[in-house]
Amino acid sequence: MTSEEKFKKVISHAKEYGFVFQSSEIYDGLSAVYDYGQNGTELKNNIKNYWWKAIVQLNENIVGLDSSILMHPTVWKASGHIDAFNDPLIDNKDSKKRYRADILIEDYISKIETKIQKEIFKAEKKFGNQFDRDQFLNTNSRVIQYQSKIKSIHSDFSKALENEDLISLKKIIEDLEIACPISGSKNWTEIKQFNLMFGTKLGASSESAMDLYLRPETAQGIFVNFLNVQKTSRLKIPFGIAQIGKAFRNEIVARQFIFRMREFEQMEMQFFIKPGTQKDWYNKWKEDRMKWHLSLGLGQENYRFHDHEKLAHYADAACDIEFNFPFGFKELEGIHSRTDFDLSNHEKFSSKKLKYFDSQKNESFIPYVLETSIGVDRMFLAVFSNSLCNEKLENGSSRIVLKLPAILAPCKVAILPLLKKDGLPEIAKNLLEKLKTEYSVSYDEKDAIGRRYRRQDALGTPYCITIDHQSKEDSTYTLRERDSMSQERLSEDEILKKIESKLSIKSWM
Ligand code: ATP
């Protein structure tokens, strides 16, 4: 199956099983805006809880915040978003399609990287156990050529981005002969900057209305509340403030399902530190965040760090954690060392002191900030696309199974009476009552048991408990495990213990 076909399957599965729907579908939808269905909402909430637990609950020096989407317009002047929150856009004159110039170049680089991976794969197959990856990378002439091409593109690309030099950026596209994926033509317009913020108005009459923006990131709500939280919590530096909330960006190119949306959700954490310590904290948070990702078991080979070509106006170091989405490695999370840019600017624009007072040293200073920022929806797509598989079974048939990390699964346990009679539903419902206070549980008595198992596989339910006639005799039930499809006859106590040990947060983090 090509990656494009796999991605189409991900999107159709998400719709068919109540995870993600196009927004306003009955009106033909609204581009790059999506709604989460009954199962998607649960999965999304579980992702948010998993992040919140790791960031807020497990760190005594990090607390939460829930700030508003609408903020005073000067916030966005101070943050630099009004002047600098732009994407370089370019149009193809033949297809009339609009692209982000930087993404066209990044995609070109990704294609060369894929070629390198293919060479590695071929050589691994050829040499088997004898294969030495490092030696191969350093000696294979084709790979060396690819690598040096990537290096030279990177160098021109970062220079052009650094200097906001749109003419050089276009020259890179022309020199690489990048063609429009739709028309195949290289007939490009000039590159223009495009501000991504959504404007709105506050006020009853058009004369007195105030121009506002829907926030393009949640971080600024944290910065403007920095002293409110610090003083009321009496936290000492280093400490962090975390927030989960909606953000809005008028994205130019939004064609990758929930990867790039115009309304999306972020999970951000700003960690306030002493100036001069940012390098250590940057490394620590890089490590911590990667550990969090790996704890979910989606495969170490599916993650990599990517240092930014161009540092944002506020950063002195920045990288992304990239994930291997169905369309290749792309940004999942950003880790940014933001210096004192935001707090200093808010101090300047608001004329309010935003300094932290160190009572031991009797001195005041503006803290530096280390930020971790991840999109809930991108995390959803990473987990969902990685988990969906079409598995061949020993008997020659196949099954569609969503191998979600059990801790994130929308429904943890499905309770299935073998028959709709003979007192089996009563026993099943009794069990449902016991389990539902602790876990999200579902009950299903329709269709043959095999079909019910398949339905739960497709929803990603890690455990099914089947109640049959023997259950009436000896109070034992069959516990079926999603991934191995193993079935074990156990007592209620044994089942509860097993489920508890697999779903306890301690066994994941
Ligand atoms: P990109 O380069 O892909 O546009 P970005 O660098 O602008 O992303 P950040 O500003 O660092 O993204 O935002 C932090 C996180 O928010 C990203 O890592 C991503 O997970 C998420 N995010 C950003 N833009 C979107 C979007 N349009 N739709 C969904 N998630 C997004």
PDB file of N, CA and C in Angstrom, residues 101-166:
ATOM      1  N   ALA A 101       6.249  28.478   0.694  1.00  0.00           N
ATOM      2  CA  ALA A 101       7.524  28.292  -0.012  1.00  0.00           C
ATOM      3  C   ALA A 101       8.473  27.414   0.814  1.00  0.00           C
ATOM      4  N   ASP A 102       8.500  27.642   2.139  1.00  0.00           N
ATOM      5  CA  ASP A 102       9.432  26.863   2.974  1.00  0.00           C
ATOM      6  C   ASP A 102       9.051  25.383   2.977  1.00  0.00           C
ATOM      7  N   ILE A 103       7.744  25.103   2.915  1.00  0.00           N
ATOM      8  CA  ILE A 103       7.308  23.696   2.948  1.00  0.00           C
ATOM      9  C   ILE A 103       7.622  23.004   1.617  1.00  0.00           C
ATOM     10  N   LEU A 104       7.531  23.742   0.505  1.00  0.00           N
ATOM     11  CA  LEU A 104       7.911  23.138  -0.785  1.00  0.00           C
ATOM     12  C   LEU A 104       9.366  22.671  -0.718  1.00  0.00           C
ATOM     13  N   ILE A 105      10.216  23.515  -0.116  1.00  0.00           N
ATOM     14  CA  ILE A 105      11.650  23.159  -0.049  1.00  0.00           C
ATOM     15  C   ILE A 105      11.863  22.005   0.947  1.00  0.00           C
ATOM     16  N   GLU A 106      11.173  22.095   2.089  1.00  0.00           N
ATOM     17  CA  GLU A 106      11.314  21.000   3.075  1.00  0.00           C
ATOM     18  C   GLU A 106      10.858  19.663   2.488  1.00  0.00           C
ATOM     19  N   ASP A 107       9.773  19.699   1.717  1.00  0.00           N
ATOM     20  CA  ASP A 107       9.295  18.447   1.104  1.00  0.00           C
ATOM     21  C   ASP A 107      10.314  17.902   0.110  1.00  0.00           C
ATOM     22  N   TYR A 108      10.986  18.827  -0.581  1.00  0.00           N
ATOM     23  CA  TYR A 108      12.008  18.392  -1.541  1.00  0.00           C
ATOM     24  C   TYR A 108      13.144  17.681  -0.791  1.00  0.00           C
ATOM     25  N   ILE A 109      13.534  18.285   0.348  1.00  0.00           N
ATOM     26  CA  ILE A 109      14.603  17.663   1.153  1.00  0.00           C
ATOM     27  C   ILE A 109      14.142  16.285   1.668  1.00  0.00           C
ATOM     28  N   SER A 110      12.873  16.213   2.107  1.00  0.00           N
ATOM     29  CA  SER A 110      12.347  14.924   2.611  1.00  0.00           C
ATOM     30  C   SER A 110      12.452  13.843   1.552  1.00  0.00           C
ATOM     31  N   LYS A 111      12.213  14.259   0.280  1.00  0.00           N
ATOM     32  CA  LYS A 111      12.276  13.252  -0.792  1.00  0.00           C
ATOM     33  C   LYS A 111      13.688  12.703  -0.925  1.00  0.00           C
ATOM     34  N   ILE A 112      14.683  13.581  -0.780  1.00  0.00           N
ATOM     35  CA  ILE A 112      16.069  13.079  -0.872  1.00  0.00           C
ATOM     36  C   ILE A 112      16.346  12.156   0.327  1.00  0.00           C
ATOM     37  N   GLU A 113      15.822  12.565   1.510  1.00  0.00           N
ATOM     38  CA  GLU A 113      16.023  11.709   2.698  1.00  0.00           C
ATOM     39  C   GLU A 113      15.408  10.327   2.483  1.00  0.00           C
ATOM     40  N   THR A 114      14.242  10.308   1.842  1.00  0.00           N
ATOM     41  CA  THR A 114      13.601   9.010   1.569  1.00  0.00           C
ATOM     42  C   THR A 114      14.482   8.168   0.660  1.00  0.00           C
ATOM     43  N   LYS A 115      15.140   8.838  -0.317  1.00  0.00           N
ATOM     44  CA  LYS A 115      16.026   8.083  -1.220  1.00  0.00           C
ATOM     45  C   LYS A 115      17.167   7.460  -0.424  1.00  0.00           C
ATOM     46  N   ILE A 116      17.702   8.219   0.546  1.00  0.00           N
ATOM     47  CA  ILE A 116      18.790   7.669   1.374  1.00  0.00           C
ATOM     48  C   ILE A 116      18.279   6.448   2.141  1.00  0.00           C
ATOM     49  N   GLN A 117      17.077   6.582   2.718  1.00  0.00           N
ATOM     50  CA  GLN A 117      16.507   5.455   3.472  1.00  0.00           C
ATOM     51  C   GLN A 117      16.368   4.214   2.592  1.00  0.00           C
ATOM     52  N   LYS A 118      15.969   4.447   1.331  1.00  0.00           N
ATOM     53  CA  LYS A 118      15.795   3.315   0.415  1.00  0.00           C
ATOM     54  C   LYS A 118      17.122   2.626   0.156  1.00  0.00           C
ATOM     55  N   GLU A 119      18.188   3.445  -0.002  1.00  0.00           N
ATOM     56  CA  GLU A 119      19.525   2.869  -0.234  1.00  0.00           C
ATOM     57  C   GLU A 119      19.932   2.025   0.979  1.00  0.00           C
ATOM     58  N   ILE A 120      19.654   2.562   2.175  1.00  0.00           N
ATOM     59  CA  ILE A 120      20.011   1.835   3.407  1.00  0.00           C
ATOM     60  C   ILE A 120      19.259   0.498   3.455  1.00  0.00           C
ATOM     61  N   PHE A 121      17.979   0.578   3.150  1.00  0.00           N
ATOM     62  CA  PHE A 121      17.129  -0.606   3.192  1.00  0.00           C
ATOM     63  C   PHE A 121      17.654  -1.694   2.240  1.00  0.00           C
ATOM     64  N   LYS A 122      18.026  -1.235   1.017  1.00  0.00           N
ATOM     65  CA  LYS A 122      18.535  -2.190   0.014  1.00  0.00           C
ATOM     66  C   LYS A 122      19.820  -2.850   0.517  1.00  0.00           C
ATOM     67  N   ALA A 123      20.713  -2.006   1.072  1.00  0.00           N
ATOM     68  CA  ALA A 123      22.011  -2.521   1.512  1.00  0.00           C
ATOM     69  C   ALA A 123      21.843  -3.467   2.705  1.00  0.00           C
ATOM     70  N   GLU A 124      20.904  -3.113   3.611  1.00  0.00           N
ATOM     71  CA  GLU A 124      20.638  -3.966   4.780  1.00  0.00           C
ATOM     72  C   GLU A 124      20.221  -5.354   4.316  1.00  0.00           C
ATOM     73  N   LYS A 125      19.366  -5.374   3.301  1.00  0.00           N
ATOM     74  CA  LYS A 125      18.865  -6.632   2.758  1.00  0.00           C
ATOM     75  C   LYS A 125      19.999  -7.443   2.141  1.00  0.00           C
ATOM     76  N   LYS A 126      20.885  -6.695   1.429  1.00  0.00           N
ATOM     77  CA  LYS A 126      21.955  -7.366   0.701  1.00  0.00           C
ATOM     78  C   LYS A 126      22.993  -7.946   1.671  1.00  0.00           C
ATOM     79  N   PHE A 127      23.375  -7.123   2.671  1.00  0.00           N
ATOM     80  CA  PHE A 127      24.490  -7.547   3.537  1.00  0.00           C
ATOM     81  C   PHE A 127      24.054  -8.275   4.808  1.00  0.00           C
ATOM     82  N   GLY A 128      22.778  -8.226   5.121  1.00  0.00           N
ATOM     83  CA  GLY A 128      22.265  -8.936   6.308  1.00  0.00           C
ATOM     84  C   GLY A 128      22.990  -8.519   7.573  1.00  0.00           C
ATOM     85  N   ASN A 129      23.433  -9.504   8.365  1.00  0.00           N
ATOM     86  CA  ASN A 129      24.059  -9.230   9.663  1.00  0.00           C
ATOM     87  C   ASN A 129      25.365  -8.453   9.553  1.00  0.00           C
ATOM     88  N   GLN A 130      25.986  -8.551   8.398  1.00  0.00           N
ATOM     89  CA  GLN A 130      27.284  -7.890   8.190  1.00  0.00           C
ATOM     90  C   GLN A 130      27.132  -6.376   7.992  1.00  0.00           C
ATOM     91  N   PHE A 131      25.867  -5.922   7.856  1.00  0.00           N
ATOM     92  CA  PHE A 131      25.659  -4.513   7.472  1.00  0.00           C
ATOM     93  C   PHE A 131      26.108  -3.549   8.567  1.00  0.00           C
ATOM     94  N   ASP A 132      26.967  -2.604   8.193  1.00  0.00           N
ATOM     95  CA  ASP A 132      27.429  -1.579   9.125  1.00  0.00           C
ATOM     96  C   ASP A 132      26.888  -0.233   8.624  1.00  0.00           C
ATOM     97  N   ARG A 133      25.893   0.264   9.306  1.00  0.00           N
ATOM     98  CA  ARG A 133      25.154   1.445   8.846  1.00  0.00           C
ATOM     99  C   ARG A 133      26.066   2.667   8.697  1.00  0.00           C
ATOM    100  N   ASP A 134      26.897   2.918   9.754  1.00  0.00           N
ATOM    101  CA  ASP A 134      27.758   4.112   9.714  1.00  0.00           C
ATOM    102  C   ASP A 134      28.743   4.052   8.556  1.00  0.00           C
ATOM    103  N   GLN A 135      29.309   2.866   8.411  1.00  0.00           N
ATOM    104  CA  GLN A 135      30.283   2.714   7.328  1.00  0.00           C
ATOM    105  C   GLN A 135      29.601   2.947   5.964  1.00  0.00           C
ATOM    106  N   PHE A 136      28.409   2.402   5.840  1.00  0.00           N
ATOM    107  CA  PHE A 136      27.674   2.551   4.589  1.00  0.00           C
ATOM    108  C   PHE A 136      27.405   4.038   4.295  1.00  0.00           C
ATOM    109  N   LEU A 137      26.941   4.771   5.338  1.00  0.00           N
ATOM    110  CA  LEU A 137      26.620   6.188   5.156  1.00  0.00           C
ATOM    111  C   LEU A 137      27.852   6.999   4.758  1.00  0.00           C
ATOM    112  N   ASN A 138      29.022   6.562   5.270  1.00  0.00           N
ATOM    113  CA  ASN A 138      30.243   7.329   5.001  1.00  0.00           C
ATOM    114  C   ASN A 138      30.947   6.933   3.716  1.00  0.00           C
ATOM    115  N   THR A 139      30.556   5.812   3.111  1.00  0.00           N
ATOM    116  CA  THR A 139      31.323   5.362   1.950  1.00  0.00           C
ATOM    117  C   THR A 139      30.498   5.195   0.668  1.00  0.00           C
ATOM    118  N   ASN A 140      29.211   5.006   0.787  1.00  0.00           N
ATOM    119  CA  ASN A 140      28.427   4.788  -0.438  1.00  0.00           C
ATOM    120  C   ASN A 140      28.337   6.097  -1.242  1.00  0.00           C
ATOM    121  N   SER A 141      28.777   6.056  -2.479  1.00  0.00           N
ATOM    122  CA  SER A 141      28.923   7.314  -3.227  1.00  0.00           C
ATOM    123  C   SER A 141      27.561   7.974  -3.487  1.00  0.00           C
ATOM    124  N   ARG A 142      26.548   7.163  -3.740  1.00  0.00           N
ATOM    125  CA  ARG A 142      25.239   7.766  -4.008  1.00  0.00           C
ATOM    126  C   ARG A 142      24.706   8.475  -2.753  1.00  0.00           C
ATOM    127  N   VAL A 143      24.857   7.813  -1.607  1.00  0.00           N
ATOM    128  CA  VAL A 143      24.375   8.400  -0.344  1.00  0.00           C
ATOM    129  C   VAL A 143      25.145   9.683  -0.027  1.00  0.00           C
ATOM    130  N   ILE A 144      26.472   9.636  -0.282  1.00  0.00           N
ATOM    131  CA  ILE A 144      27.286  10.831  -0.004  1.00  0.00           C
ATOM    132  C   ILE A 144      26.806  12.000  -0.870  1.00  0.00           C
ATOM    133  N   GLN A 145      26.486  11.687  -2.118  1.00  0.00           N
ATOM    134  CA  GLN A 145      25.997  12.730  -3.032  1.00  0.00           C
ATOM    135  C   GLN A 145      24.673  13.324  -2.507  1.00  0.00           C
ATOM    136  N   TYR A 146      23.764  12.442  -2.098  1.00  0.00           N
ATOM    137  CA  TYR A 146      22.480  12.914  -1.559  1.00  0.00           C
ATOM    138  C   TYR A 146      22.693  13.795  -0.333  1.00  0.00           C
ATOM    139  N   GLN A 147      23.595  13.325   0.549  1.00  0.00           N
ATOM    140  CA  GLN A 147      23.811  14.071   1.791  1.00  0.00           C
ATOM    141  C   GLN A 147      24.391  15.456   1.513  1.00  0.00           C
ATOM    142  N   SER A 148      25.309  15.515   0.543  1.00  0.00           N
ATOM    143  CA  SER A 148      25.923  16.823   0.308  1.00  0.00           C
ATOM    144  C   SER A 148      24.912  17.758  -0.369  1.00  0.00           C
ATOM    145  N   LYS A 149      23.994  17.177  -1.149  1.00  0.00           N
ATOM    146  CA  LYS A 149      22.946  18.019  -1.747  1.00  0.00           C
ATOM    147  C   LYS A 149      22.049  18.599  -0.639  1.00  0.00           C
ATOM    148  N   ILE A 150      21.688  17.743   0.324  1.00  0.00           N
ATOM    149  CA  ILE A 150      20.832  18.220   1.426  1.00  0.00           C
ATOM    150  C   ILE A 150      21.546  19.346   2.172  1.00  0.00           C
ATOM    151  N   LYS A 151      22.832  19.152   2.418  1.00  0.00           N
ATOM    152  CA  LYS A 151      23.607  20.137   3.179  1.00  0.00           C
ATOM    153  C   LYS A 151      23.618  21.486   2.459  1.00  0.00           C
ATOM    154  N   SER A 152      23.833  21.404   1.141  1.00  0.00           N
ATOM    155  CA  SER A 152      23.929  22.672   0.414  1.00  0.00           C
ATOM    156  C   SER A 152      22.555  23.369   0.360  1.00  0.00           C
ATOM    157  N   ILE A 153      21.468  22.580   0.206  1.00  0.00           N
ATOM    158  CA  ILE A 153      20.128  23.222   0.213  1.00  0.00           C
ATOM    159  C   ILE A 153      19.872  23.855   1.579  1.00  0.00           C
ATOM    160  N   HIS A 154      20.189  23.079   2.641  1.00  0.00           N
ATOM    161  CA  HIS A 154      19.982  23.583   4.005  1.00  0.00           C
ATOM    162  C   HIS A 154      20.679  24.908   4.216  1.00  0.00           C
ATOM    163  N   SER A 155      21.905  25.005   3.723  1.00  0.00           N
ATOM    164  CA  SER A 155      22.689  26.208   3.982  1.00  0.00           C
ATOM    165  C   SER A 155      22.048  27.418   3.277  1.00  0.00           C
ATOM    166  N   ASP A 156      21.659  27.264   1.995  1.00  0.00           N
ATOM    167  CA  ASP A 156      21.008  28.389   1.288  1.00  0.00           C
ATOM    168  C   ASP A 156      19.652  28.713   1.918  1.00  0.00           C
ATOM    169  N   PHE A 157      18.952  27.651   2.293  1.00  0.00           N
ATOM    170  CA  PHE A 157      17.597  27.773   2.830  1.00  0.00           C
ATOM    171  C   PHE A 157      17.613  28.542   4.156  1.00  0.00           C
ATOM    172  N   SER A 158      18.539  28.147   5.058  1.00  0.00           N
ATOM    173  CA  SER A 158      18.545  28.853   6.356  1.00  0.00           C
ATOM    174  C   SER A 158      18.976  30.299   6.193  1.00  0.00           C
ATOM    175  N   LYS A 159      19.926  30.544   5.247  1.00  0.00           N
ATOM    176  CA  LYS A 159      20.354  31.935   5.029  1.00  0.00           C
ATOM    177  C   LYS A 159      19.163  32.776   4.550  1.00  0.00           C
ATOM    178  N   ALA A 160      18.408  32.236   3.595  1.00  0.00           N
ATOM    179  CA  ALA A 160      17.277  32.990   3.029  1.00  0.00           C
ATOM    180  C   ALA A 160      16.215  33.251   4.097  1.00  0.00           C
ATOM    181  N   LEU A 161      15.956  32.232   4.929  1.00  0.00           N
ATOM    182  CA  LEU A 161      14.929  32.404   5.972  1.00  0.00           C
ATOM    183  C   LEU A 161      15.405  33.399   7.027  1.00  0.00           C
ATOM    184  N   GLU A 162      16.665  33.243   7.408  1.00  0.00           N
ATOM    185  CA  GLU A 162      17.264  34.112   8.427  1.00  0.00           C
ATOM    186  C   GLU A 162      17.131  35.587   8.030  1.00  0.00           C
ATOM    187  N   ASN A 163      17.433  35.856   6.758  1.00  0.00           N
ATOM    188  CA  ASN A 163      17.406  37.252   6.292  1.00  0.00           C
ATOM    189  C   ASN A 163      16.052  37.666   5.734  1.00  0.00           C
ATOM    190  N   GLU A 164      15.065  36.777   5.877  1.00  0.00           N
ATOM    191  CA  GLU A 164      13.743  37.022   5.279  1.00  0.00           C
ATOM    192  C   GLU A 164      13.883  37.470   3.837  1.00  0.00           C
ATOM    193  N   ASP A 165      14.779  36.791   3.125  1.00  0.00           N
ATOM    194  CA  ASP A 165      15.106  37.151   1.758  1.00  0.00           C
ATOM    195  C   ASP A 165      14.234  36.319   0.800  1.00  0.00           C
ATOM    196  N   LEU A 166      13.100  36.911   0.420  1.00  0.00           N
ATOM    197  CA  LEU A 166      12.109  36.161  -0.362  1.00  0.00           C
ATOM    198  C   LEU A 166      12.585  35.887  -1.784  1.00  0.00           C
TER     199      LEU A 166
END
